[in-house]
mmCIF file of C-alpha atoms and ligand atoms in Angstrom:
data_model
loop_
_atom_site.group_PDB
_atom_site.id
_atom_site.type_symbol
_atom_site.label_atom_id
_atom_site.label_comp_id
_atom_site.label_asym_id
_atom_site.label_seq_id
_atom_site.Cartn_x
_atom_site.Cartn_y
_atom_site.Cartn_z
ATOM 1 C CA MET A 1 -1.440 89.645 -218.736
ATOM 2 C CA SER A 2 2.317 88.873 -218.630
ATOM 3 C CA TRP A 3 3.151 92.505 -218.347
ATOM 4 C CA ILE A 4 7.042 91.938 -219.531
ATOM 5 C CA ARG A 5 6.123 89.577 -221.938
ATOM 6 C CA PRO A 6 6.144 91.764 -224.960
ATOM 7 C CA VAL A 7 3.689 92.054 -227.848
ATOM 8 C CA LEU A 8 6.186 92.452 -231.087
ATOM 9 C CA LEU A 9 5.650 93.896 -234.517
ATOM 10 C CA ARG A 10 9.136 92.829 -235.092
ATOM 11 C CA PRO A 11 10.798 90.948 -232.020
ATOM 12 C CA ARG A 12 14.604 91.396 -231.279
ATOM 13 C CA ALA A 13 15.099 88.130 -233.081
ATOM 14 C CA GLY A 14 13.336 88.894 -236.060
ATOM 15 C CA LEU A 15 11.281 85.865 -236.507
ATOM 16 C CA LEU A 16 7.754 85.777 -235.242
ATOM 17 C CA ILE A 17 4.781 88.008 -235.029
ATOM 18 C CA VAL A 18 3.092 87.318 -231.569
ATOM 19 C CA PHE A 19 -0.113 88.279 -229.808
ATOM 20 C CA ALA A 20 -1.541 88.709 -226.201
ATOM 21 C CA ALA A 21 -3.808 85.601 -225.338
ATOM 22 C CA SER A 22 -7.284 86.086 -225.799
ATOM 23 C CA ILE A 23 -10.528 83.863 -225.663
ATOM 24 C CA PRO A 24 -13.013 83.722 -228.163
ATOM 25 C CA VAL A 25 -15.556 86.659 -228.240
ATOM 26 C CA GLY A 26 -19.198 87.420 -228.779
ATOM 27 C CA ALA A 27 -21.116 88.705 -231.508
ATOM 28 C CA GLN A 28 -20.623 92.367 -230.878
ATOM 29 C CA ILE A 29 -16.761 92.151 -229.993
ATOM 30 C CA ARG A 30 -16.097 89.824 -232.894
ATOM 31 C CA LYS A 31 -16.796 92.927 -235.234
ATOM 32 C CA TRP A 32 -13.349 94.346 -234.373
ATOM 33 C CA THR A 33 -11.611 90.999 -235.551
ATOM 34 C CA SER A 34 -13.041 92.059 -239.330
ATOM 35 C CA PRO A 35 -10.756 94.157 -241.698
ATOM 36 C CA ALA A 36 -13.905 95.056 -243.430
ATOM 37 C CA GLU A 37 -15.449 96.428 -240.229
ATOM 38 C CA SER A 38 -12.845 98.052 -239.078
ATOM 39 C CA GLU A 39 -11.619 99.948 -241.989
ATOM 40 C CA SER A 40 -14.001 103.064 -241.413
ATOM 41 C CA SER A 41 -12.952 103.157 -237.574
ATOM 42 C CA SER A 42 -10.648 105.047 -235.944
ATOM 43 C CA LEU A 43 -9.116 102.776 -233.862
ATOM 44 C CA ASN A 44 -8.835 99.096 -235.623
ATOM 45 C CA PRO A 45 -6.779 95.678 -234.484
ATOM 46 C CA HIS A 46 -5.337 95.470 -238.251
ATOM 47 C CA THR A 47 -3.556 98.861 -239.107
ATOM 48 C CA PHE A 48 -1.746 101.468 -236.876
ATOM 49 C CA THR A 49 -3.869 104.620 -236.412
ATOM 50 C CA PRO A 50 -2.267 108.141 -235.420
ATOM 51 C CA TYR A 51 -2.948 109.677 -232.022
ATOM 52 C CA THR A 52 -1.372 112.569 -230.151
ATOM 53 C CA ILE A 53 -0.496 112.559 -226.446
ATOM 54 C CA VAL A 54 -2.560 115.346 -225.039
ATOM 55 C CA SER A 55 -1.357 115.043 -221.831
ATOM 56 C CA LYS A 56 0.857 112.992 -219.373
ATOM 57 C CA GLU A 57 0.257 113.314 -215.966
ATOM 58 C CA PRO A 58 2.743 111.723 -213.446
ATOM 59 C CA VAL A 59 1.120 109.323 -211.039
ATOM 60 C CA SER A 60 4.400 108.365 -209.012
ATOM 61 C CA SER A 61 8.216 108.602 -209.938
ATOM 62 C CA THR A 62 7.587 105.817 -212.182
ATOM 63 C CA SER A 63 4.584 105.910 -213.823
ATOM 64 C CA SER A 64 2.094 108.285 -215.873
ATOM 65 C CA ILE A 65 -1.265 108.574 -217.055
ATOM 66 C CA PHE A 66 -1.083 109.159 -220.965
ATOM 67 C CA THR A 67 -3.866 110.576 -222.693
ATOM 68 C CA LEU A 68 -4.095 109.963 -226.488
ATOM 69 C CA ARG A 69 -6.481 111.628 -228.757
ATOM 70 C CA HIS A 70 -7.321 110.753 -232.189
ATOM 71 C CA ASN A 71 -5.674 113.013 -234.507
ATOM 72 C CA THR A 72 -8.895 113.702 -236.584
ATOM 73 C CA ALA A 73 -10.594 114.014 -233.240
ATOM 74 C CA ARG A 74 -13.389 111.660 -234.420
ATOM 75 C CA ALA A 75 -15.156 110.005 -231.343
ATOM 76 C CA GLU A 76 -14.625 106.398 -231.439
ATOM 77 C CA PRO A 77 -17.416 104.254 -233.177
ATOM 78 C CA ASP A 78 -20.403 103.305 -231.088
ATOM 79 C CA ASP A 79 -18.914 99.395 -231.154
ATOM 80 C CA LEU A 80 -16.202 100.712 -228.563
ATOM 81 C CA LYS A 81 -18.663 100.970 -226.178
ATOM 82 C CA ASP A 82 -19.504 97.513 -226.419
ATOM 83 C CA VAL A 83 -16.008 96.803 -225.670
ATOM 84 C CA TRP A 84 -16.003 98.757 -222.627
ATOM 85 C CA LYS A 85 -18.937 97.094 -221.154
ATOM 86 C CA LYS A 86 -18.086 93.811 -222.069
ATOM 87 C CA ALA A 87 -14.257 92.898 -222.050
ATOM 88 C CA VAL A 88 -10.741 93.264 -220.632
ATOM 89 C CA TRP A 89 -8.941 94.840 -223.980
ATOM 90 C CA SER A 90 -5.694 96.209 -224.553
ATOM 91 C CA ILE A 91 -4.202 98.294 -227.628
ATOM 92 C CA GLN A 92 -0.840 98.101 -228.953
ATOM 93 C CA VAL A 93 1.430 101.430 -229.262
ATOM 94 C CA LYS A 94 4.251 101.452 -231.813
ATOM 95 C CA GLN A 95 7.983 102.194 -231.291
ATOM 96 C CA PRO A 96 8.795 103.749 -234.783
ATOM 97 C CA GLN A 97 12.409 103.406 -235.069
ATOM 98 C CA LEU A 98 12.745 100.081 -233.670
ATOM 99 C CA GLN A 99 9.258 98.984 -235.518
ATOM 100 C CA ILE A 100 8.241 96.816 -232.188
ATOM 101 C CA ALA A 101 4.873 97.628 -230.377
ATOM 102 C CA ARG A 102 3.811 96.860 -226.715
ATOM 103 C CA ALA A 103 0.316 96.144 -225.292
ATOM 104 C CA TYR A 104 -0.994 98.639 -222.643
ATOM 105 C CA THR A 105 -4.667 98.679 -221.278
ATOM 106 C CA PRO A 106 -6.827 101.787 -221.519
ATOM 107 C CA LEU A 107 -8.130 102.979 -218.248
ATOM 108 C CA PRO A 108 -12.009 103.391 -217.984
ATOM 109 C CA PRO A 109 -13.613 106.683 -218.644
ATOM 110 C CA THR A 110 -13.747 108.745 -215.411
ATOM 111 C CA THR A 111 -17.462 109.746 -215.690
ATOM 112 C CA PRO A 112 -19.629 107.203 -214.261
ATOM 113 C CA ALA A 113 -20.721 103.899 -216.488
ATOM 114 C CA GLY A 114 -24.088 104.866 -218.318
ATOM 115 C CA SER A 115 -23.377 108.737 -218.725
ATOM 116 C CA GLU A 116 -19.879 108.555 -220.630
ATOM 117 C CA THR A 117 -19.703 111.423 -223.276
ATOM 118 C CA GLU A 118 -18.380 111.055 -226.249
ATOM 119 C CA ASP A 119 -14.842 112.594 -225.612
ATOM 120 C CA ASP A 120 -14.863 109.772 -222.981
ATOM 121 C CA TYR A 121 -14.636 107.122 -225.797
ATOM 122 C CA GLY A 122 -12.759 109.410 -227.784
ATOM 123 C CA ASN A 123 -9.475 109.690 -225.562
ATOM 124 C CA LEU A 124 -7.572 106.957 -224.702
ATOM 125 C CA ARG A 125 -5.789 106.921 -221.313
ATOM 126 C CA LEU A 126 -3.169 104.622 -220.324
ATOM 127 C CA LEU A 127 -1.156 103.990 -217.094
ATOM 128 C CA ILE A 128 2.422 103.230 -218.420
ATOM 129 C CA ARG A 129 5.187 102.333 -216.030
ATOM 130 C CA LYS A 130 8.629 103.424 -217.090
ATOM 131 C CA GLU A 131 10.683 100.279 -217.122
ATOM 132 C CA HIS A 132 14.134 100.391 -216.464
ATOM 133 C CA ASN A 133 15.770 100.011 -219.819
ATOM 134 C CA GLY A 134 12.470 99.313 -221.239
ATOM 135 C CA GLU A 135 12.529 99.918 -225.201
ATOM 136 C CA VAL A 136 8.858 101.174 -225.608
ATOM 137 C CA SER A 137 7.837 102.653 -222.055
ATOM 138 C CA THR A 138 11.070 104.435 -221.856
ATOM 139 C CA PHE A 139 10.667 106.039 -225.536
ATOM 140 C CA LEU A 140 7.031 106.666 -224.803
ATOM 141 C CA HIS A 141 7.845 108.491 -221.372
ATOM 142 C CA ARG A 142 10.509 110.754 -223.265
ATOM 143 C CA LEU A 143 7.848 111.557 -225.548
ATOM 144 C CA PRO A 144 6.590 115.358 -224.911
ATOM 145 C CA GLU A 145 2.591 116.153 -224.803
ATOM 146 C CA GLY A 146 1.758 117.102 -228.444
ATOM 147 C CA SER A 147 3.778 114.157 -229.990
ATOM 148 C CA ALA A 148 2.509 111.400 -232.292
ATOM 149 C CA VAL A 149 2.125 107.837 -231.763
ATOM 150 C CA GLU A 150 0.576 105.054 -233.668
ATOM 151 C CA ILE A 151 -1.818 102.705 -232.433
ATOM 152 C CA ARG A 152 -3.938 99.566 -233.079
ATOM 153 C CA GLY A 153 -6.874 97.635 -231.334
ATOM 154 C CA PRO A 154 -8.606 96.725 -229.537
ATOM 155 C CA ASN A 155 -7.285 93.239 -228.834
ATOM 156 C CA ILE A 156 -9.778 91.412 -226.565
ATOM 157 C CA GLU A 157 -7.941 89.702 -223.375
ATOM 158 C CA LEU A 158 -11.009 88.350 -221.677
ATOM 159 C CA GLU A 159 -14.726 88.685 -222.617
ATOM 160 C CA ILE A 160 -16.625 89.310 -219.462
ATOM 161 C CA PRO A 161 -19.473 86.649 -219.462
ATOM 162 C CA ASP A 162 -22.930 87.863 -219.155
ATOM 163 C CA ASP A 163 -23.976 86.085 -215.941
ATOM 164 C CA VAL A 164 -20.931 87.079 -214.102
ATOM 165 C CA ARG A 165 -21.724 87.339 -210.284
ATOM 166 C CA GLU A 166 -18.592 87.763 -208.588
ATOM 167 C CA VAL A 167 -14.719 88.785 -209.394
ATOM 168 C CA VAL A 168 -11.938 88.471 -207.196
ATOM 169 C CA PHE A 169 -9.363 90.244 -208.827
ATOM 170 C CA LEU A 170 -5.261 89.954 -207.974
ATOM 171 C CA ALA A 171 -3.426 92.787 -209.662
ATOM 172 C CA GLY A 172 0.077 93.563 -209.107
ATOM 173 C CA GLY A 173 1.453 96.896 -210.257
ATOM 174 C CA THR A 174 0.158 98.239 -213.488
ATOM 175 C CA GLY A 175 -2.185 95.265 -213.592
ATOM 176 C CA ILE A 176 -4.602 97.657 -211.853
ATOM 177 C CA ALA A 177 -5.455 98.880 -215.153
ATOM 178 C CA PRO A 178 -7.595 95.603 -216.520
ATOM 179 C CA ALA A 179 -9.263 95.317 -213.057
ATOM 180 C CA MET A 180 -10.345 99.105 -213.308
ATOM 181 C CA GLN A 181 -11.746 97.846 -216.848
ATOM 182 C CA VAL A 182 -13.638 95.122 -215.102
ATOM 183 C CA ALA A 183 -14.831 97.039 -212.300
ATOM 184 C CA HIS A 184 -16.119 99.983 -214.911
ATOM 185 C CA ALA A 185 -17.718 97.062 -216.748
ATOM 186 C CA LEU A 186 -19.628 95.819 -213.938
ATOM 187 C CA ALA A 187 -20.673 99.301 -212.137
ATOM 188 C CA ALA A 188 -23.406 98.726 -214.746
ATOM 189 C CA ARG A 189 -24.523 94.963 -213.583
ATOM 190 C CA PRO A 190 -27.051 94.962 -210.935
ATOM 191 C CA GLU A 191 -26.292 91.933 -208.492
ATOM 192 C CA THR A 192 -22.309 92.010 -209.174
ATOM 193 C CA ARG A 193 -19.862 91.963 -206.743
ATOM 194 C CA MET A 194 -15.944 92.507 -207.192
ATOM 195 C CA HIS A 195 -12.897 92.574 -204.621
ATOM 196 C CA ILE A 196 -9.597 93.873 -205.626
ATOM 197 C CA LEU A 197 -6.469 92.776 -203.847
ATOM 198 C CA TRP A 198 -3.877 95.459 -205.491
ATOM 199 C CA ALA A 199 0.065 94.905 -204.903
ATOM 200 C CA SER A 200 2.157 97.695 -205.630
ATOM 201 C CA ARG A 201 6.252 97.840 -205.139
ATOM 202 C CA ARG A 202 6.142 101.436 -203.393
ATOM 203 C CA LYS A 203 3.963 102.970 -201.169
ATOM 204 C CA GLU A 204 3.740 106.081 -203.716
ATOM 205 C CA ASP A 205 1.890 103.889 -206.288
ATOM 206 C CA CYS A 206 -1.091 103.883 -203.734
ATOM 207 C CA MET A 207 -0.383 106.992 -201.743
ATOM 208 C CA GLY A 208 -3.487 107.946 -199.672
ATOM 209 C CA ALA A 209 -5.188 104.319 -200.018
ATOM 210 C CA LYS A 210 -7.736 102.930 -197.381
ATOM 211 C CA SER A 211 -8.281 99.381 -197.526
ATOM 212 C CA ASP A 212 -12.030 98.264 -197.552
ATOM 213 C CA SER A 213 -11.642 95.259 -195.687
ATOM 214 C CA SER A 214 -13.068 95.354 -191.982
ATOM 215 C CA ASP A 215 -9.964 93.636 -190.663
ATOM 216 C CA VAL A 216 -7.650 96.544 -190.438
ATOM 217 C CA ILE A 217 -4.996 96.623 -188.407
ATOM 218 C CA LYS A 218 -2.362 99.250 -188.431
ATOM 219 C CA PRO A 219 1.096 98.504 -189.151
ATOM 220 C CA GLY A 220 3.207 98.283 -186.046
ATOM 221 C CA ARG A 221 0.631 95.698 -184.265
ATOM 222 C CA LEU A 222 1.878 92.858 -187.028
ATOM 223 C CA SER A 223 4.991 92.156 -185.607
ATOM 224 C CA GLY A 224 3.810 92.299 -181.862
ATOM 225 C CA TRP A 225 0.966 89.755 -182.821
ATOM 226 C CA ARG A 226 3.589 87.932 -184.823
ATOM 227 C CA SER A 227 5.974 87.780 -181.920
ATOM 228 C CA LEU A 228 3.525 87.039 -179.493
ATOM 229 C CA PHE A 229 1.450 84.296 -180.941
ATOM 230 C CA GLY A 230 4.070 83.082 -183.798
ATOM 231 C CA LEU A 231 1.788 83.782 -186.475
ATOM 232 C CA GLU A 232 3.371 82.597 -190.017
ATOM 233 C CA GLU A 233 0.619 84.369 -192.058
ATOM 234 C CA PRO A 234 -2.111 86.456 -190.217
ATOM 235 C CA VAL A 235 -4.885 88.029 -192.445
ATOM 236 C CA VAL A 236 -3.877 91.661 -192.399
ATOM 237 C CA ILE A 237 -5.085 94.414 -194.541
ATOM 238 C CA GLU A 238 -2.949 97.885 -193.728
ATOM 239 C CA ASP A 239 -4.129 101.237 -194.267
ATOM 240 C CA TYR A 240 -2.050 103.635 -196.417
ATOM 241 C CA ARG A 241 -4.421 106.776 -195.469
ATOM 242 C CA GLY A 242 -2.438 108.841 -192.854
ATOM 243 C CA GLU A 243 -4.246 111.743 -191.096
ATOM 244 C CA ASP A 244 -3.135 114.046 -193.986
ATOM 245 C CA THR A 245 -2.080 112.034 -196.907
ATOM 246 C CA GLN A 246 -4.445 112.849 -200.239
ATOM 247 C CA PRO A 247 -5.166 110.025 -202.006
ATOM 248 C CA GLY A 248 -3.405 109.439 -205.249
ATOM 249 C CA ARG A 249 -4.331 109.405 -208.548
ATOM 250 C CA ILE A 250 -5.317 105.888 -209.046
ATOM 251 C CA VAL A 251 -6.730 105.411 -205.873
ATOM 252 C CA ARG A 252 -9.011 108.215 -206.443
ATOM 253 C CA GLU A 253 -10.217 106.638 -209.584
ATOM 254 C CA LEU A 254 -10.910 103.196 -207.559
ATOM 255 C CA GLU A 255 -12.468 105.254 -205.133
ATOM 256 C CA ALA A 256 -14.559 106.537 -207.766
ATOM 257 C CA LEU A 257 -15.455 103.173 -209.099
ATOM 258 C CA ARG A 258 -16.491 101.912 -205.684
ATOM 259 C CA GLU A 259 -18.931 104.957 -205.490
ATOM 260 C CA GLN A 260 -20.548 104.147 -209.057
ATOM 261 C CA SER A 261 -20.733 100.532 -208.220
ATOM 262 C CA LYS A 262 -22.360 100.919 -205.132
ATOM 263 C CA SER A 263 -25.118 103.344 -206.424
ATOM 264 C CA SER A 264 -25.895 101.072 -209.367
ATOM 265 C CA SER A 265 -25.999 98.099 -207.895
ATOM 266 C CA GLY A 266 -25.800 98.003 -204.197
ATOM 267 C CA ASN A 267 -23.393 95.321 -204.066
ATOM 268 C CA GLY A 268 -20.172 96.737 -205.629
ATOM 269 C CA LEU A 269 -16.543 97.154 -205.425
ATOM 270 C CA SER A 270 -14.075 96.801 -202.407
ATOM 271 C CA VAL A 271 -10.389 97.213 -202.619
ATOM 272 C CA ASP A 272 -7.522 96.182 -200.564
ATOM 273 C CA TYR A 273 -3.855 97.619 -201.053
ATOM 274 C CA PHE A 274 -0.487 96.028 -200.573
ATOM 275 C CA VAL A 275 2.856 97.545 -200.712
ATOM 276 C CA ASP A 276 6.198 95.589 -201.214
ATOM 277 C CA GLU A 277 8.566 98.011 -199.656
ATOM 278 C CA GLU A 278 6.032 98.011 -196.376
ATOM 279 C CA LYS A 279 6.577 94.262 -196.353
ATOM 280 C CA SER A 280 2.927 94.056 -196.896
ATOM 281 C CA PHE A 281 2.047 91.478 -198.988
ATOM 282 C CA ILE A 282 -1.407 89.262 -200.531
ATOM 283 C CA LYS A 283 -1.426 86.137 -198.756
ATOM 284 C CA PRO A 284 -3.238 83.077 -199.530
ATOM 285 C CA GLY A 285 -5.411 83.549 -196.789
ATOM 286 C CA HIS A 286 -6.444 86.748 -198.231
ATOM 287 C CA VAL A 287 -7.619 84.988 -201.457
ATOM 288 C CA SER A 288 -9.410 81.781 -199.808
ATOM 289 C CA LYS A 289 -11.316 83.927 -197.449
ATOM 290 C CA LEU A 290 -12.811 85.772 -200.296
ATOM 291 C CA LEU A 291 -13.489 82.621 -202.026
ATOM 292 C CA GLN A 292 -15.582 81.033 -199.020
ATOM 293 C CA PRO A 293 -19.208 81.020 -199.809
ATOM 294 C CA ALA A 294 -21.369 83.993 -198.760
ATOM 295 C CA THR A 295 -18.436 86.120 -198.247
ATOM 296 C CA LEU A 296 -19.020 88.101 -201.540
ATOM 297 C CA GLN A 297 -22.669 86.871 -202.628
ATOM 298 C CA PRO A 298 -24.901 84.345 -201.225
ATOM 299 C CA ARG A 299 -24.300 80.883 -203.466
ATOM 300 C CA SER A 300 -28.040 81.120 -204.096
ATOM 301 C CA LEU A 301 -27.390 83.416 -206.707
ATOM 302 C CA LYS A 302 -26.062 81.401 -209.793
ATOM 303 C CA GLY A 303 -23.773 82.688 -212.013
ATOM 304 C CA THR A 304 -19.899 82.788 -212.765
ATOM 305 C CA ARG A 305 -17.224 83.489 -210.537
ATOM 306 C CA LEU A 306 -13.899 84.774 -211.702
ATOM 307 C CA LEU A 307 -10.506 84.899 -209.878
ATOM 308 C CA LEU A 308 -8.568 87.151 -212.263
ATOM 309 C CA VAL A 309 -4.857 87.531 -212.037
ATOM 310 C CA SER A 310 -2.823 90.494 -213.873
ATOM 311 C CA GLY A 311 0.441 91.918 -213.291
ATOM 312 C CA PRO A 312 4.179 91.384 -214.042
ATOM 313 C CA GLU A 313 5.242 88.053 -215.322
ATOM 314 C CA GLY A 314 6.656 86.650 -211.930
ATOM 315 C CA PHE A 315 3.213 88.123 -210.102
ATOM 316 C CA ILE A 316 1.123 85.583 -212.504
ATOM 317 C CA GLU A 317 3.545 82.754 -212.000
ATOM 318 C CA TYR A 318 3.570 82.856 -208.403
ATOM 319 C CA TRP A 319 -0.296 82.907 -208.242
ATOM 320 C CA ALA A 320 -1.675 81.027 -210.995
ATOM 321 C CA GLY A 321 1.504 79.434 -212.868
ATOM 322 C CA ARG A 322 2.889 80.429 -216.073
ATOM 323 C CA LYS A 323 1.034 81.135 -219.252
ATOM 324 C CA LEU A 324 2.770 79.316 -222.289
ATOM 325 C CA TRP A 325 3.165 79.717 -225.851
ATOM 326 C CA ALA A 326 1.630 77.625 -228.555
ATOM 327 C CA ASP A 327 1.210 78.268 -232.202
ATOM 328 C CA GLY A 328 2.887 81.475 -231.799
ATOM 329 C CA ARG A 329 0.010 82.444 -229.386
ATOM 330 C CA GLU A 330 0.035 82.868 -225.748
ATOM 331 C CA VAL A 331 -2.465 80.657 -224.025
ATOM 332 C CA GLN A 332 -3.364 79.940 -220.290
ATOM 333 C CA GLY A 333 -1.287 77.149 -219.607
ATOM 334 C CA PRO A 334 -2.290 74.835 -216.835
ATOM 335 C CA LEU A 335 -3.225 76.196 -213.197
ATOM 336 C CA GLY A 336 -0.396 76.340 -210.818
ATOM 337 C CA GLY A 337 1.334 78.173 -208.411
ATOM 338 C CA VAL A 338 -0.560 79.207 -204.836
ATOM 339 C CA LEU A 339 -4.121 79.312 -206.465
ATOM 340 C CA SER A 340 -3.737 75.650 -207.490
ATOM 341 C CA GLN A 341 -3.061 74.760 -204.027
ATOM 342 C CA LEU A 342 -6.388 76.356 -202.795
ATOM 343 C CA ASP A 343 -9.932 75.113 -202.525
ATOM 344 C CA LEU A 344 -11.135 77.088 -205.576
ATOM 345 C CA LYS A 345 -14.935 75.806 -204.803
ATOM 346 C CA GLY A 346 -15.927 76.343 -208.509
ATOM 347 C CA TRP A 347 -14.117 79.814 -209.166
ATOM 348 C CA ARG A 348 -12.808 79.896 -212.840
ATOM 349 C CA VAL A 349 -9.373 81.272 -212.621
ATOM 350 C CA TRP A 350 -8.198 83.344 -216.101
ATOM 351 C CA LYS A 351 -4.535 84.863 -216.203
ATOM 352 C CA LEU A 352 -4.576 88.220 -217.998
HETATM 353 C C1 LIG B 1 -1.913 92.508 -222.846
HETATM 354 C C2 LIG B 1 -1.068 93.665 -222.215
HETATM 355 C C3 LIG B 1 -1.256 94.646 -221.498
HETATM 356 C C4 LIG B 1 -0.582 95.546 -220.789
HETATM 357 N N1 LIG B 1 -0.802 96.784 -220.331
HETATM 358 C C5 LIG B 1 0.225 97.562 -219.685
HETATM 359 C C6 LIG B 1 -0.176 98.938 -218.921
HETATM 360 O O1 LIG B 1 -1.347 99.168 -219.061
HETATM 361 N N2 LIG B 1 0.609 99.437 -218.481
HETATM 362 C C7 LIG B 1 2.177 99.203 -218.677
HETATM 363 O O2 LIG B 1 2.987 99.655 -218.155
HETATM 364 N N3 LIG B 1 2.371 97.864 -219.188
HETATM 365 C C8 LIG B 1 1.587 97.114 -219.643
HETATM 366 N N4 LIG B 1 2.047 95.762 -220.059
HETATM 367 C C9 LIG B 1 3.258 95.424 -220.508
HETATM 368 C C10 LIG B 1 3.892 96.343 -221.722
HETATM 369 O O3 LIG B 1 3.321 95.569 -222.591
HETATM 370 C C11 LIG B 1 5.404 96.157 -221.890
HETATM 371 O O4 LIG B 1 5.665 94.843 -221.802
HETATM 372 C C12 LIG B 1 5.998 96.748 -221.005
HETATM 373 O O5 LIG B 1 5.583 98.628 -221.168
HETATM 374 C C13 LIG B 1 7.806 96.900 -221.072
HETATM 375 O O6 LIG B 1 8.028 97.218 -222.384
HETATM 376 P P1 LIG B 1 9.555 98.101 -222.921
HETATM 377 O O7 LIG B 1 9.349 97.781 -224.294
HETATM 378 O O8 LIG B 1 9.422 98.938 -222.046
HETATM 379 O O9 LIG B 1 10.525 97.110 -221.733
HETATM 380 P P2 LIG B 1 11.319 95.743 -222.789
HETATM 381 O O10 LIG B 1 12.317 96.240 -223.563
HETATM 382 O O11 LIG B 1 10.306 94.823 -223.070
HETATM 383 O O12 LIG B 1 11.895 94.979 -221.584
HETATM 384 C C14 LIG B 1 11.253 94.732 -220.219
HETATM 385 C C15 LIG B 1 12.063 94.392 -219.187
HETATM 386 O O13 LIG B 1 13.029 93.527 -219.451
HETATM 387 C C16 LIG B 1 14.393 94.047 -219.384
HETATM 388 N N5 LIG B 1 15.208 93.293 -220.403
HETATM 389 C C17 LIG B 1 14.756 93.404 -221.827
HETATM 390 N N6 LIG B 1 15.660 92.853 -222.593
HETATM 391 C C18 LIG B 1 16.801 91.832 -222.116
HETATM 392 C C19 LIG B 1 17.408 91.032 -221.898
HETATM 393 N N7 LIG B 1 17.551 90.729 -223.001
HETATM 394 N N8 LIG B 1 17.953 90.437 -220.876
HETATM 395 C C20 LIG B 1 17.424 90.931 -219.564
HETATM 396 N N9 LIG B 1 16.465 91.783 -219.637
HETATM 397 C C21 LIG B 1 16.189 92.183 -220.669
HETATM 398 C C22 LIG B 1 14.281 95.365 -219.711
HETATM 399 O O14 LIG B 1 15.709 96.040 -218.505
HETATM 400 C C23 LIG B 1 13.351 95.554 -218.800
HETATM 401 O O15 LIG B 1 13.152 95.679 -217.581
HETATM 402 C C24 LIG B 1 0.873 95.062 -220.757
HETATM 403 C C25 LIG B 1 1.392 93.807 -221.511
HETATM 404 C C26 LIG B 1 0.235 93.007 -222.167
HETATM 405 C C27 LIG B 1 0.748 91.987 -222.673
#
């Protein structure tokens, strides 16, 4: 998802209607593209539906989790469960005065995959970062609890293949939301494995995080190593959990997803954290290490291996090259950036 590239009802120039990139969808999910099917649904991709902001929980100084509930409190139709199981998806929220809309990515239910309640599907939870001077995100952050908002969707950004075996997910900032959707979907699929590398701007975004990689080296040793050995690009994963630091909300949800993935498949999810303000960045070495045969799964297990990149435009461009616009749609564009320099060994790259 090129985070900053907006999805507009009526762009500032007033010319185009554009949608986020998507790929062909499967039979279950295709239902959502048919107006006839969607008219009875509380949430549909064709018309805006009224929702209420039932809670707004700050998770850092710039981001909050918004919980939205459909105005009739009717549970979402069963079809949305299929979307949760099979896809990375977004909805659009309208800014009514300006008649513009932006895409946001619902966070997965907090109850384990397979035991969700109707409430889990009836509520939509959005992690929204307040962009400086951003039209829609600032508007939403100003709204008090109890306010009405209008929503349409789902828009399918990626259908997760049935035969997926491994996923490496490079997430920048709120790009963690689609990573959590994938982790939720995979938690119910045995013999899958996922590794998330999450880069945040500030430490507060991932307070109390503890990276899963075994090569954890405390901050401080890095500078010593650099000066001693002149290492340009050490593979260093830092640990953001101090003695008494409580994990932040998103970190706790990632830890819960990790636990669910362990109990259901025995393979599971692992997460490593990086923080710009701590000068800790995802390096090509971190990624190429994960693409090595047998780092995640024995290669004897046939299936699709996905390398997903999601976050602000600059993040996607740095790792995988720009997405492009063609015929009024955002498309993948050629593979560029750092990933085009790595030996991808059959991994399929998708820019979200
Ligand atoms: C599929 C998809 C899913 C997404 N999911 C999420 C999500 O889960 N959470 C999330 O927080 N975001 C998500 N986004 C990003 C979101 O859609 C918005 O792009 C984001 O909230 C910013 O929108 P805005 O209207 O607030 O900012 P905009 O008004 O679009 O402005 C964006 C930035 O550009 C700057 N800007 C605007 N106009 C100009 C100009 N003329 N010159 C220079 N700078 C300018 C603004 O100051 C601001 O910093 C997603 C995007 C996509 C495409």
